[in-house]
Short mmCIF file of C-alpha atoms and ligand atoms in Angstrom, two decimals:
data_model
loop_
_atom_site.label_atom_id
_atom_site.label_comp_id
_atom_site.label_asym_id
_atom_site.label_seq_id
_atom_site.Cartn_x
_atom_site.Cartn_y
_atom_site.Cartn_z
CA UNK A 172 -0.05 -0.37 -0.14
CA UNK A 173 2.92 2.76 1.13
CA UNK A 174 4.60 1.70 -2.65
CA UNK A 175 1.69 1.98 -4.33
CA UNK A 176 1.24 5.58 -3.07
CA UNK A 177 4.79 6.37 -2.96
CA UNK A 178 4.24 5.13 -6.68
CA UNK A 179 1.49 7.24 -7.67
CA UNK A 180 3.04 9.99 -5.77
CA UNK A 181 5.53 10.38 -8.44
CA UNK A 182 3.26 9.44 -11.54
CA UNK A 183 1.60 12.78 -10.56
CA UNK A 184 4.66 15.00 -10.74
CA UNK A 185 5.81 13.58 -13.82
CA UNK A 186 2.25 14.44 -14.76
CA UNK A 187 2.54 17.69 -14.17
CA UNK A 188 6.31 18.97 -15.41
CA UNK A 189 4.94 17.40 -18.50
CA UNK A 190 2.65 19.13 -19.05
CA UNK A 191 3.83 22.30 -17.84
CA UNK A 192 5.96 21.87 -21.34
CA UNK A 193 3.28 20.95 -23.41
CA UNK A 194 1.51 24.45 -22.17
CA UNK A 195 4.91 27.06 -23.58
CA UNK A 196 4.63 24.97 -26.93
CA UNK A 197 1.33 26.30 -29.51
CA UNK A 198 0.59 21.88 -29.97
CA UNK A 199 -1.66 23.14 -32.95
CA UNK A 200 1.51 23.74 -35.06
CA UNK A 201 3.38 21.13 -34.15
CA UNK A 202 1.29 18.98 -35.23
CA UNK A 203 0.11 20.19 -38.09
CA UNK A 204 4.21 20.94 -39.57
CA UNK A 205 3.77 17.07 -39.03
CA UNK A 206 1.68 16.54 -41.21
CA UNK A 207 3.34 18.81 -43.96
CA UNK A 208 6.48 16.82 -43.46
CA UNK A 209 7.87 20.10 -42.81
CA UNK A 210 8.99 19.68 -39.21
CA UNK A 211 12.66 18.66 -38.59
CA UNK A 212 12.14 20.43 -35.18
CA UNK A 213 13.73 17.66 -33.30
CA UNK A 214 12.74 19.60 -29.95
CA UNK A 215 9.81 19.80 -31.01
CA UNK A 216 10.09 15.88 -31.99
CA UNK A 217 10.95 15.79 -28.62
CA UNK A 218 8.08 17.10 -27.18
CA UNK A 219 5.96 15.04 -29.24
CA UNK A 220 7.04 12.37 -28.45
CA UNK A 221 6.47 12.74 -24.72
CA UNK A 222 3.38 14.43 -25.01
CA UNK A 223 3.03 9.73 -27.12
CA UNK A 224 4.08 9.02 -23.88
CA UNK A 225 2.22 10.82 -21.52
CA UNK A 226 -0.97 9.50 -23.59
CA UNK A 227 0.63 6.67 -22.42
CA UNK A 228 1.49 6.73 -19.00
CA UNK A 229 -1.78 7.84 -18.48
CA UNK A 230 -3.54 5.33 -19.47
CA UNK A 231 -1.59 2.93 -17.72
CA UNK A 232 -2.24 5.32 -14.45
CA UNK A 233 -6.07 5.26 -15.15
CA UNK A 234 -5.63 1.97 -15.42
CA UNK A 235 -4.07 0.92 -11.93
CA UNK A 236 -6.61 3.65 -10.32
CA UNK A 237 -9.25 1.75 -11.68
CA UNK A 238 -7.69 -1.56 -10.25
CA UNK A 239 -7.36 0.55 -6.98
CA UNK A 240 -11.20 1.48 -6.50
CA UNK A 241 -11.94 -2.16 -7.36
CA UNK A 242 -9.50 -3.25 -4.97
CA UNK A 243 -11.39 -0.71 -2.37
CA UNK A 244 -14.63 -2.30 -3.49
CA UNK A 245 -13.98 -6.60 -2.70
CA UNK A 246 -11.73 -5.34 0.47
CA UNK A 247 -14.84 -3.25 1.38
CA UNK A 248 -17.33 -6.38 0.83
CA UNK A 249 -14.92 -9.15 2.69
CA UNK A 250 -15.26 -7.03 5.53
CA UNK A 251 -18.86 -7.21 4.98
CA UNK A 252 -19.59 -10.43 4.64
CA UNK A 253 -17.22 -11.49 7.67
CA UNK A 254 -19.89 -9.22 9.26
CA UNK A 255 -22.62 -10.89 8.44
CA UNK A 256 -22.08 -13.95 8.99
CA UNK A 257 -20.36 -13.43 12.49
CA UNK A 258 -23.87 -13.26 14.96
CA UNK A 259 -22.89 -9.74 16.34
CA UNK A 260 -24.14 -8.47 12.95
CA UNK A 261 -26.77 -10.84 12.77
CA UNK A 262 -28.84 -9.54 16.45
CA UNK A 263 -27.67 -6.04 15.04
CA UNK A 264 -29.35 -6.34 12.08
CA UNK A 265 -32.22 -8.41 13.32
CA UNK A 266 -32.41 -6.37 16.42
CA UNK A 267 -35.78 -3.78 14.88
CA UNK A 268 -35.49 -1.67 18.63
CA UNK A 269 -30.97 -1.02 17.28
CA UNK A 270 -31.82 0.01 14.20
CA UNK A 271 -34.89 2.31 13.98
CA UNK A 272 -32.44 3.91 17.67
CA UNK A 273 -29.66 4.73 14.66
CA UNK A 274 -32.17 5.70 12.30
CA UNK A 275 -32.94 8.99 14.68
CA UNK A 276 -29.33 10.22 15.52
CA UNK A 277 -28.48 9.72 12.36
CA UNK A 278 -25.57 12.54 13.20
CA UNK A 279 -22.62 12.26 15.32
CA UNK A 280 -20.64 8.87 16.52
CA UNK A 281 -23.78 6.41 16.43
CA UNK A 282 -22.32 3.97 18.76
CA UNK A 283 -21.12 6.64 20.98
CA UNK A 284 -24.72 7.91 21.01
CA UNK A 285 -26.58 4.51 22.32
CA UNK A 286 -23.84 4.20 25.00
CA UNK A 287 -24.37 7.53 26.24
CA UNK A 288 -28.11 7.24 26.24
CA UNK A 289 -28.66 4.12 27.19
CA UNK A 290 -29.97 4.12 31.73
CA UNK A 291 -32.41 2.89 33.86
CA UNK A 292 -34.81 4.93 34.38
CA UNK A 293 -37.52 6.28 36.63
CA UNK A 294 -40.54 5.26 34.46
CA UNK A 295 -42.68 7.58 32.19
CA UNK A 296 -46.25 5.62 32.33
CA UNK A 297 -47.75 2.49 34.76
CA UNK A 298 -50.46 0.63 34.35
CA UNK A 299 -51.81 0.39 37.83
CA UNK A 300 -54.55 -1.93 37.04
CA UNK A 301 -57.10 -3.58 37.19
CA UNK A 302 -55.96 -6.95 38.18
CA UNK A 303 -57.36 -9.38 35.78
CA UNK A 304 -58.63 -7.46 33.15
CA UNK A 305 -55.69 -8.63 30.32
CA UNK A 306 -52.83 -6.83 32.38
CA UNK A 307 -49.69 -8.39 31.51
CA UNK A 308 -50.94 -8.78 27.57
CA UNK A 309 -51.23 -5.22 27.38
CA UNK A 310 -47.23 -4.59 28.84
CA UNK A 311 -46.03 -7.02 26.25
CA UNK A 312 -48.27 -5.82 23.25
CA UNK A 313 -47.42 -1.92 23.99
CA UNK A 314 -43.45 -3.38 23.97
CA UNK A 315 -44.36 -4.55 20.27
CA UNK A 316 -42.89 -0.74 19.98
CA UNK A 317 -39.89 0.56 19.53
CA UNK A 318 -39.97 3.91 21.56
CA UNK A 319 -41.14 1.88 24.32
CA UNK A 320 -40.02 -0.07 26.77
CA UNK A 321 -41.94 -2.66 29.94
CA UNK A 322 -40.44 -3.10 33.00
CA UNK A 323 -40.31 -7.05 32.93
CA UNK A 324 -41.64 -8.11 35.69
CA UNK A 325 -44.49 -6.58 38.43
CA UNK A 326 -41.89 -4.72 40.95
CA UNK A 327 -44.75 -3.36 43.94
CA UNK A 328 -42.70 -1.31 44.60
CA UNK A 329 -45.41 1.23 46.47
CA UNK A 330 -47.78 -0.94 47.61
CA UNK A 331 -45.21 -3.00 49.52
CA UNK A 332 -44.19 -0.84 52.45
CA UNK A 333 -40.62 -2.44 52.47
CA UNK A 334 -39.77 -1.97 48.89
CA UNK A 335 -41.32 1.49 49.28
CA UNK A 336 -38.80 2.56 51.99
CA UNK A 337 -35.75 0.41 49.98
CA UNK A 338 -36.12 3.98 48.38
CA UNK A 339 -36.49 5.98 44.84
CA UNK A 340 -33.64 4.35 43.76
CA UNK A 341 -34.02 1.33 45.10
CA UNK A 342 -36.87 1.48 42.10
CA UNK A 343 -35.16 3.11 39.16
CA UNK A 344 -32.51 0.04 39.52
CA UNK A 345 -34.47 -2.17 39.15
CA UNK A 346 -36.04 -0.68 35.98
CA UNK A 347 -34.66 -1.70 33.06
CA UNK A 348 -31.49 -0.03 31.21
CA UNK A 349 -32.98 2.04 27.30
CA UNK A 350 -31.93 4.46 25.94
CA UNK A 351 -33.53 8.37 26.69
CA UNK A 352 -35.13 8.42 24.01
CA UNK A 353 -37.78 5.39 24.88
CA UNK A 354 -41.32 5.54 27.52
CA UNK A 355 -40.50 3.01 30.08
CA UNK A 356 -43.71 0.99 31.36
CA UNK A 357 -44.71 -1.11 34.00
CA UNK A 358 -46.72 -2.66 35.72
CA UNK A 359 -48.46 -3.68 39.31
CA UNK A 360 -51.51 -4.69 39.17
CA UNK A 361 -51.29 -3.76 43.08
CA UNK A 362 -51.34 -0.40 42.28
CA UNK A 363 -55.03 0.54 41.55
CA UNK A 364 -56.21 -0.50 44.98
CA UNK A 365 -54.13 0.41 47.67
CA UNK A 366 -55.33 3.20 49.03
CA UNK A 367 -51.85 5.29 49.31
CA UNK A 368 -50.31 4.41 45.98
CA UNK A 369 -51.34 7.45 44.47
CA UNK A 370 -49.82 10.25 47.03
CA UNK A 371 -46.79 8.01 46.47
CA UNK A 372 -46.32 7.70 42.35
CA UNK A 373 -47.65 11.79 42.46
CA UNK A 374 -45.07 12.27 45.19
CA UNK A 375 -42.78 10.71 42.72
CA UNK A 376 -43.87 12.52 38.78
CA UNK A 377 -46.57 14.88 39.94
CA UNK A 378 -46.44 14.62 34.87
CA UNK A 379 -46.46 10.95 34.89
CA UNK A 380 -49.32 9.36 32.71
CA UNK A 381 -51.70 6.62 33.69
CA UNK A 382 -53.10 3.44 32.47
CA UNK A 383 -56.04 2.20 33.75
CA UNK A 384 -57.57 -1.44 32.13
CA UNK A 385 -61.30 -2.76 32.70
CA UNK A 386 -63.33 -4.98 32.46
CA UNK A 387 -66.67 -6.91 32.39
CA UNK A 388 -66.15 -6.25 36.93
CA UNK A 389 -67.88 -10.13 36.84
CA UNK A 390 -66.54 -11.46 34.32
CA UNK A 391 -63.15 -10.13 35.87
CA UNK A 392 -64.48 -11.45 39.69
CA UNK A 393 -64.92 -14.64 38.23
CA UNK A 394 -60.76 -14.81 36.19
CA UNK A 395 -59.97 -13.56 39.87
CA UNK A 396 -61.84 -16.65 41.40
CA UNK A 397 -60.29 -18.68 39.09
CA UNK A 398 -56.95 -18.47 40.07
CA UNK A 399 -56.96 -17.85 43.26
CA UNK A 400 -58.35 -21.25 43.29
CA UNK A 401 -56.29 -23.09 40.77
CA UNK A 402 -53.77 -21.12 43.71
CA UNK A 403 -55.67 -22.99 45.61
CA UNK A 404 -55.37 -26.65 44.49
CA UNK A 405 -52.53 -26.77 43.20
CA UNK A 406 -50.67 -26.12 47.40
CA UNK A 407 -53.00 -28.32 47.92
CA UNK A 408 -55.62 -26.31 49.58
CA UNK A 409 -58.99 -26.39 50.72
CA UNK A 410 -60.51 -25.26 47.44
CA UNK A 411 -64.18 -22.64 48.57
CA UNK A 412 -67.47 -22.88 45.60
CA UNK A 413 -67.38 -19.74 43.49
CA UNK A 414 -70.77 -19.68 45.25
CA UNK A 415 -69.41 -20.35 48.37
CA UNK A 416 -66.76 -16.71 48.41
CA UNK A 417 -69.00 -14.64 46.74
CA UNK A 418 -72.70 -14.84 48.39
CA UNK A 419 -72.75 -14.85 52.08
CA UNK A 420 -74.67 -17.97 53.59
CA UNK A 421 -78.43 -15.40 52.96
CA UNK A 422 -78.24 -14.64 49.19
CA UNK A 423 -76.61 -11.43 49.22
CA UNK A 424 -73.43 -10.62 48.03
CA UNK A 425 -70.33 -10.63 50.32
CA UNK A 426 -68.75 -6.73 49.53
CA UNK A 427 -66.50 -8.11 51.74
CA UNK A 428 -64.45 -10.85 49.65
CA UNK A 429 -61.49 -8.96 48.08
CA UNK A 430 -62.64 -10.43 44.42
CA UNK A 431 -65.83 -8.56 45.20
CA UNK A 432 -63.88 -5.37 45.91
CA UNK A 433 -61.96 -5.15 43.66
CA UNK A 434 -64.16 -4.80 40.31
CA UNK A 435 -65.39 -1.64 42.17
CA UNK A 436 -63.39 0.29 40.00
CA UNK A 437 -65.21 3.25 41.02
CA UNK A 438 -64.18 2.93 44.69
CA UNK A 439 -60.38 3.19 43.26
CA UNK A 440 -60.98 5.72 40.30
CA UNK A 441 -61.77 8.41 42.22
CA UNK A 442 -58.83 8.79 44.48
CA UNK A 443 -56.95 8.85 41.43
CA UNK A 444 -58.24 11.92 39.30
CA UNK A 445 -58.01 13.02 43.44
CA UNK A 446 -54.68 14.00 42.25
CA UNK A 447 -53.89 13.62 38.83
CA UNK A 448 -55.96 14.88 35.85
CA UNK A 449 -58.44 12.90 33.74
CA UNK A 450 -56.32 13.78 30.57
CA UNK A 451 -53.16 11.78 32.52
CA UNK A 452 -54.93 8.62 32.64
CA UNK A 453 -56.22 6.53 29.78
CA UNK A 454 -58.51 3.71 30.14
CA UNK A 455 -58.43 0.87 28.45
CA UNK A 456 -61.68 -1.53 27.01
CA UNK A 457 -59.73 -4.61 28.50
CA UNK A 458 -62.43 -6.54 26.81
CA UNK A 459 -62.49 -4.85 23.95
CA UNK A 460 -58.65 -4.84 24.13
CA UNK A 461 -59.40 -9.06 23.47
CA UNK A 462 -61.21 -9.03 19.93
CA UNK A 463 -59.48 -6.26 18.41
CA UNK A 464 -55.85 -5.43 20.52
CA UNK A 465 -54.83 -3.19 17.49
CA UNK A 466 -57.01 -0.44 18.79
CA UNK A 467 -56.84 0.08 22.00
CA UNK A 468 -53.18 -0.08 21.37
CA UNK A 469 -52.97 2.93 19.11
CA UNK A 470 -55.80 5.54 21.43
CA UNK A 471 -52.09 4.47 23.98
CA UNK A 472 -49.72 5.47 21.06
CA UNK A 473 -51.80 8.75 20.92
CA UNK A 474 -52.10 9.36 24.62
CA UNK A 475 -48.08 8.88 24.94
CA UNK A 476 -47.80 11.21 21.70
CA UNK A 477 -45.88 7.86 20.18
CA UNK A 478 -45.90 7.56 16.68
CA UNK A 479 -48.22 4.55 14.67
CA UNK A 480 -45.72 2.35 15.08
CA UNK A 481 -47.68 -0.74 16.27
CA UNK A 482 -49.09 -3.03 12.85
CA UNK A 483 -51.74 -5.30 12.17
CA UNK A 484 -49.15 -8.07 10.88
CA UNK A 485 -47.37 -7.62 14.69
CA UNK A 486 -50.30 -10.31 16.01
CA UNK A 487 -52.02 -13.50 14.89
CA UNK A 488 -54.83 -14.52 15.91
CA UNK A 489 -54.77 -18.14 18.45
CA UNK A 490 -57.86 -20.27 18.03
CA UNK A 491 -57.07 -22.76 19.74
CA UNK A 492 -56.41 -20.55 23.24
CA UNK A 493 -58.71 -17.94 21.37
CA UNK A 494 -56.77 -15.06 21.29
CA UNK A 495 -54.96 -12.64 20.40
CA UNK A 496 -50.80 -13.95 20.24
CA UNK A 497 -46.88 -11.86 18.89
CA UNK A 498 -46.56 -12.57 16.00
CA UNK A 499 -41.99 -12.89 15.90
CA UNK A 500 -39.75 -12.00 13.50
CA UNK A 501 -39.26 -15.66 12.55
CA UNK A 502 -43.29 -15.49 11.71
CA UNK A 503 -43.32 -18.02 14.88
CA UNK A 504 -46.13 -16.53 17.40
CA UNK A 505 -44.99 -15.97 20.85
CA UNK A 506 -48.46 -16.18 23.30
CA UNK A 507 -49.07 -15.81 27.20
CA UNK A 508 -48.75 -18.55 29.45
CA UNK A 509 -51.03 -21.10 30.50
CA UNK A 510 -51.89 -18.31 33.33
CA UNK A 511 -53.78 -16.22 30.59
CA UNK A 512 -56.74 -17.46 29.00
CA UNK A 513 -57.11 -20.30 31.52
CA UNK A 514 -60.31 -21.43 31.32
CA UNK A 515 -63.70 -20.22 33.74
CA UNK A 516 -65.60 -22.34 36.20
CA UNK A 517 -69.55 -22.94 34.78
CA UNK A 518 -71.33 -20.47 37.57
CA UNK A 519 -75.48 -20.80 37.47
CA UNK A 520 -76.96 -18.13 35.52
CA UNK A 521 -79.27 -16.87 38.87
CA UNK A 522 -75.55 -15.98 40.56
CA UNK A 523 -73.99 -13.78 37.11
CA UNK A 524 -77.24 -12.00 37.47
CA UNK A 525 -77.33 -10.94 41.46
CA UNK A 526 -74.19 -10.10 40.98
CA UNK A 527 -75.14 -8.15 37.77
CA UNK A 528 -78.03 -6.70 39.19
CA UNK A 529 -75.11 -5.15 42.56
CA UNK A 530 -72.60 -4.47 40.65
CA UNK A 531 -74.80 -2.43 37.86
CA UNK A 532 -74.39 0.77 40.29
CA UNK A 533 -70.77 1.21 40.85
CA UNK A 534 -70.69 0.56 36.98
CA UNK A 535 -72.60 3.91 36.52
CA UNK A 536 -70.39 5.76 39.13
CA UNK A 537 -67.53 4.66 37.21
CA UNK A 538 -68.65 5.92 33.43
CA UNK A 539 -69.71 9.14 35.24
CA UNK A 540 -66.39 9.96 36.65
CA UNK A 541 -64.62 8.69 33.66
CA UNK A 542 -66.90 10.50 30.68
CA UNK A 543 -67.47 7.54 29.30
CA UNK A 544 -69.67 4.67 29.14
CA UNK A 545 -68.70 0.55 29.32
CA UNK A 546 -71.07 -2.13 27.43
CA UNK A 547 -70.99 -4.87 30.50
CA UNK A 548 -74.40 -6.55 30.35
CA UNK A 549 -76.35 -5.76 33.52
CA UNK A 550 -78.93 -8.60 33.67
N1 PPS B 62 -53.67 -11.37 24.26
C1 PPS B 62 -54.53 -12.32 25.04
N2 PPS B 62 -53.91 -13.54 26.19
C2 PPS B 62 -53.63 -13.39 26.37
N3 PPS B 62 -54.70 -13.75 27.68
C3 PPS B 62 -55.20 -11.79 27.81
C4 PPS B 62 -55.30 -11.49 26.63
N4 PPS B 62 -55.32 -10.51 26.52
C5 PPS B 62 -56.56 -10.06 27.30
N5 PPS B 62 -56.25 -11.68 28.33
C6 PPS B 62 -56.49 -11.40 29.41
O1 PPS B 62 -56.39 -11.26 30.33
C7 PPS B 62 -56.63 -11.96 31.42
C8 PPS B 62 -55.24 -11.96 32.44
O2 PPS B 62 -55.52 -10.45 33.70
P1 PPS B 62 -53.52 -9.76 33.41
O3 PPS B 62 -53.28 -9.89 32.84
O4 PPS B 62 -53.95 -8.47 34.15
O5 PPS B 62 -53.65 -10.72 34.82
S1 PPS B 62 -52.62 -10.09 36.60
O6 PPS B 62 -53.70 -9.50 37.17
O7 PPS B 62 -51.45 -10.45 35.12
O8 PPS B 62 -52.62 -11.97 37.15
C9 PPS B 62 -56.72 -13.56 31.06
O9 PPS B 62 -57.90 -13.58 32.19
P2 PPS B 62 -58.26 -15.08 31.83
O10 PPS B 62 -58.94 -15.83 30.46
O11 PPS B 62 -59.32 -15.05 33.21
O12 PPS B 62 -57.47 -16.49 32.62
C10 PPS B 62 -57.31 -12.36 29.62
O13 PPS B 62 -59.47 -12.84 29.47
#
């Protein structure tokens, strides 16, 4: 390479010299004299020879330049091939979030930017509940968005005294490493019903965005019961029937049963709106979300001020499960695990009717607080 550059420089200098010589004579005159056979001037003859040699020399020079360019292209292609074959490049290529980030910062040193911007930050948005209304599916589906980063586990920071006493720095440490332009979303459904939580979240960030997903309160209650019954059965503990759990022996609804209370959305929601403005809280229709997740996700993208990047092609409907799953890069589906979408026990329609009647006033109150109604059956 060194030899090549030196040679190349010498040729450049030589070229310039010949050019300056030629510029001192009238080339046209020499050539016409040569044709007419009158040119006996040796000096001119030698200049013409030089000109011919120069042309010959330029021809070779051009050839070498072409060879040099081809060499560069071949080297570049070889390097590219090595990178493609190495695992690292594959990871980068297929990691759409990385690619999205790269597209956004096409100035400066991109790698340096990613390094600088990657850190743990407190969440910008929290899915606070409601338990058994689709909080996990919602978080997983939102994470498809290249500008959203999910917190994988439920952190239970604001509802668990021990954890809360560990302080905000501990909470921040539980967050995933992400680049600063991403929106970090945590979900812990217990936050919605725990009295101390709204105030604690408000103290951390008064302008934080809150997402609440709700579904028909009776279906939610049955789902809640199915989960508790399944957990008890695994531990070989006595499992009370649904009727025993939700009704007193006299047939009245047992409003002290936790499952019954959690479905009284208005009771808890009123605590949240005392602190947070309504445009800070987005309420997702959990029943709609099962049938048409994209429509609900688009509303959330708007709520979070994000571009609409979650697409119809990101989902596959799994007939066996009866739910949408995420379509992966390799066209395989990623569904939620077995404990989501459990088979619900058959419930006596008389009990269902009683429960619907019980929830009717709570639902009405909830609709008035949210400023929108949900089409939950009331009989
Ligand atoms: N896509 C998809 N896949 C699976 N499950 C889905 C989905 N969308 C909504 N759901 C509903 O989510 C219900 C579980 O709610 P959560 O995730 O909030 O439960 S938990 O509180 O975190 O335990 C779960 O309740 P069950 O059907 O009673 O199991 C589902 O009805």
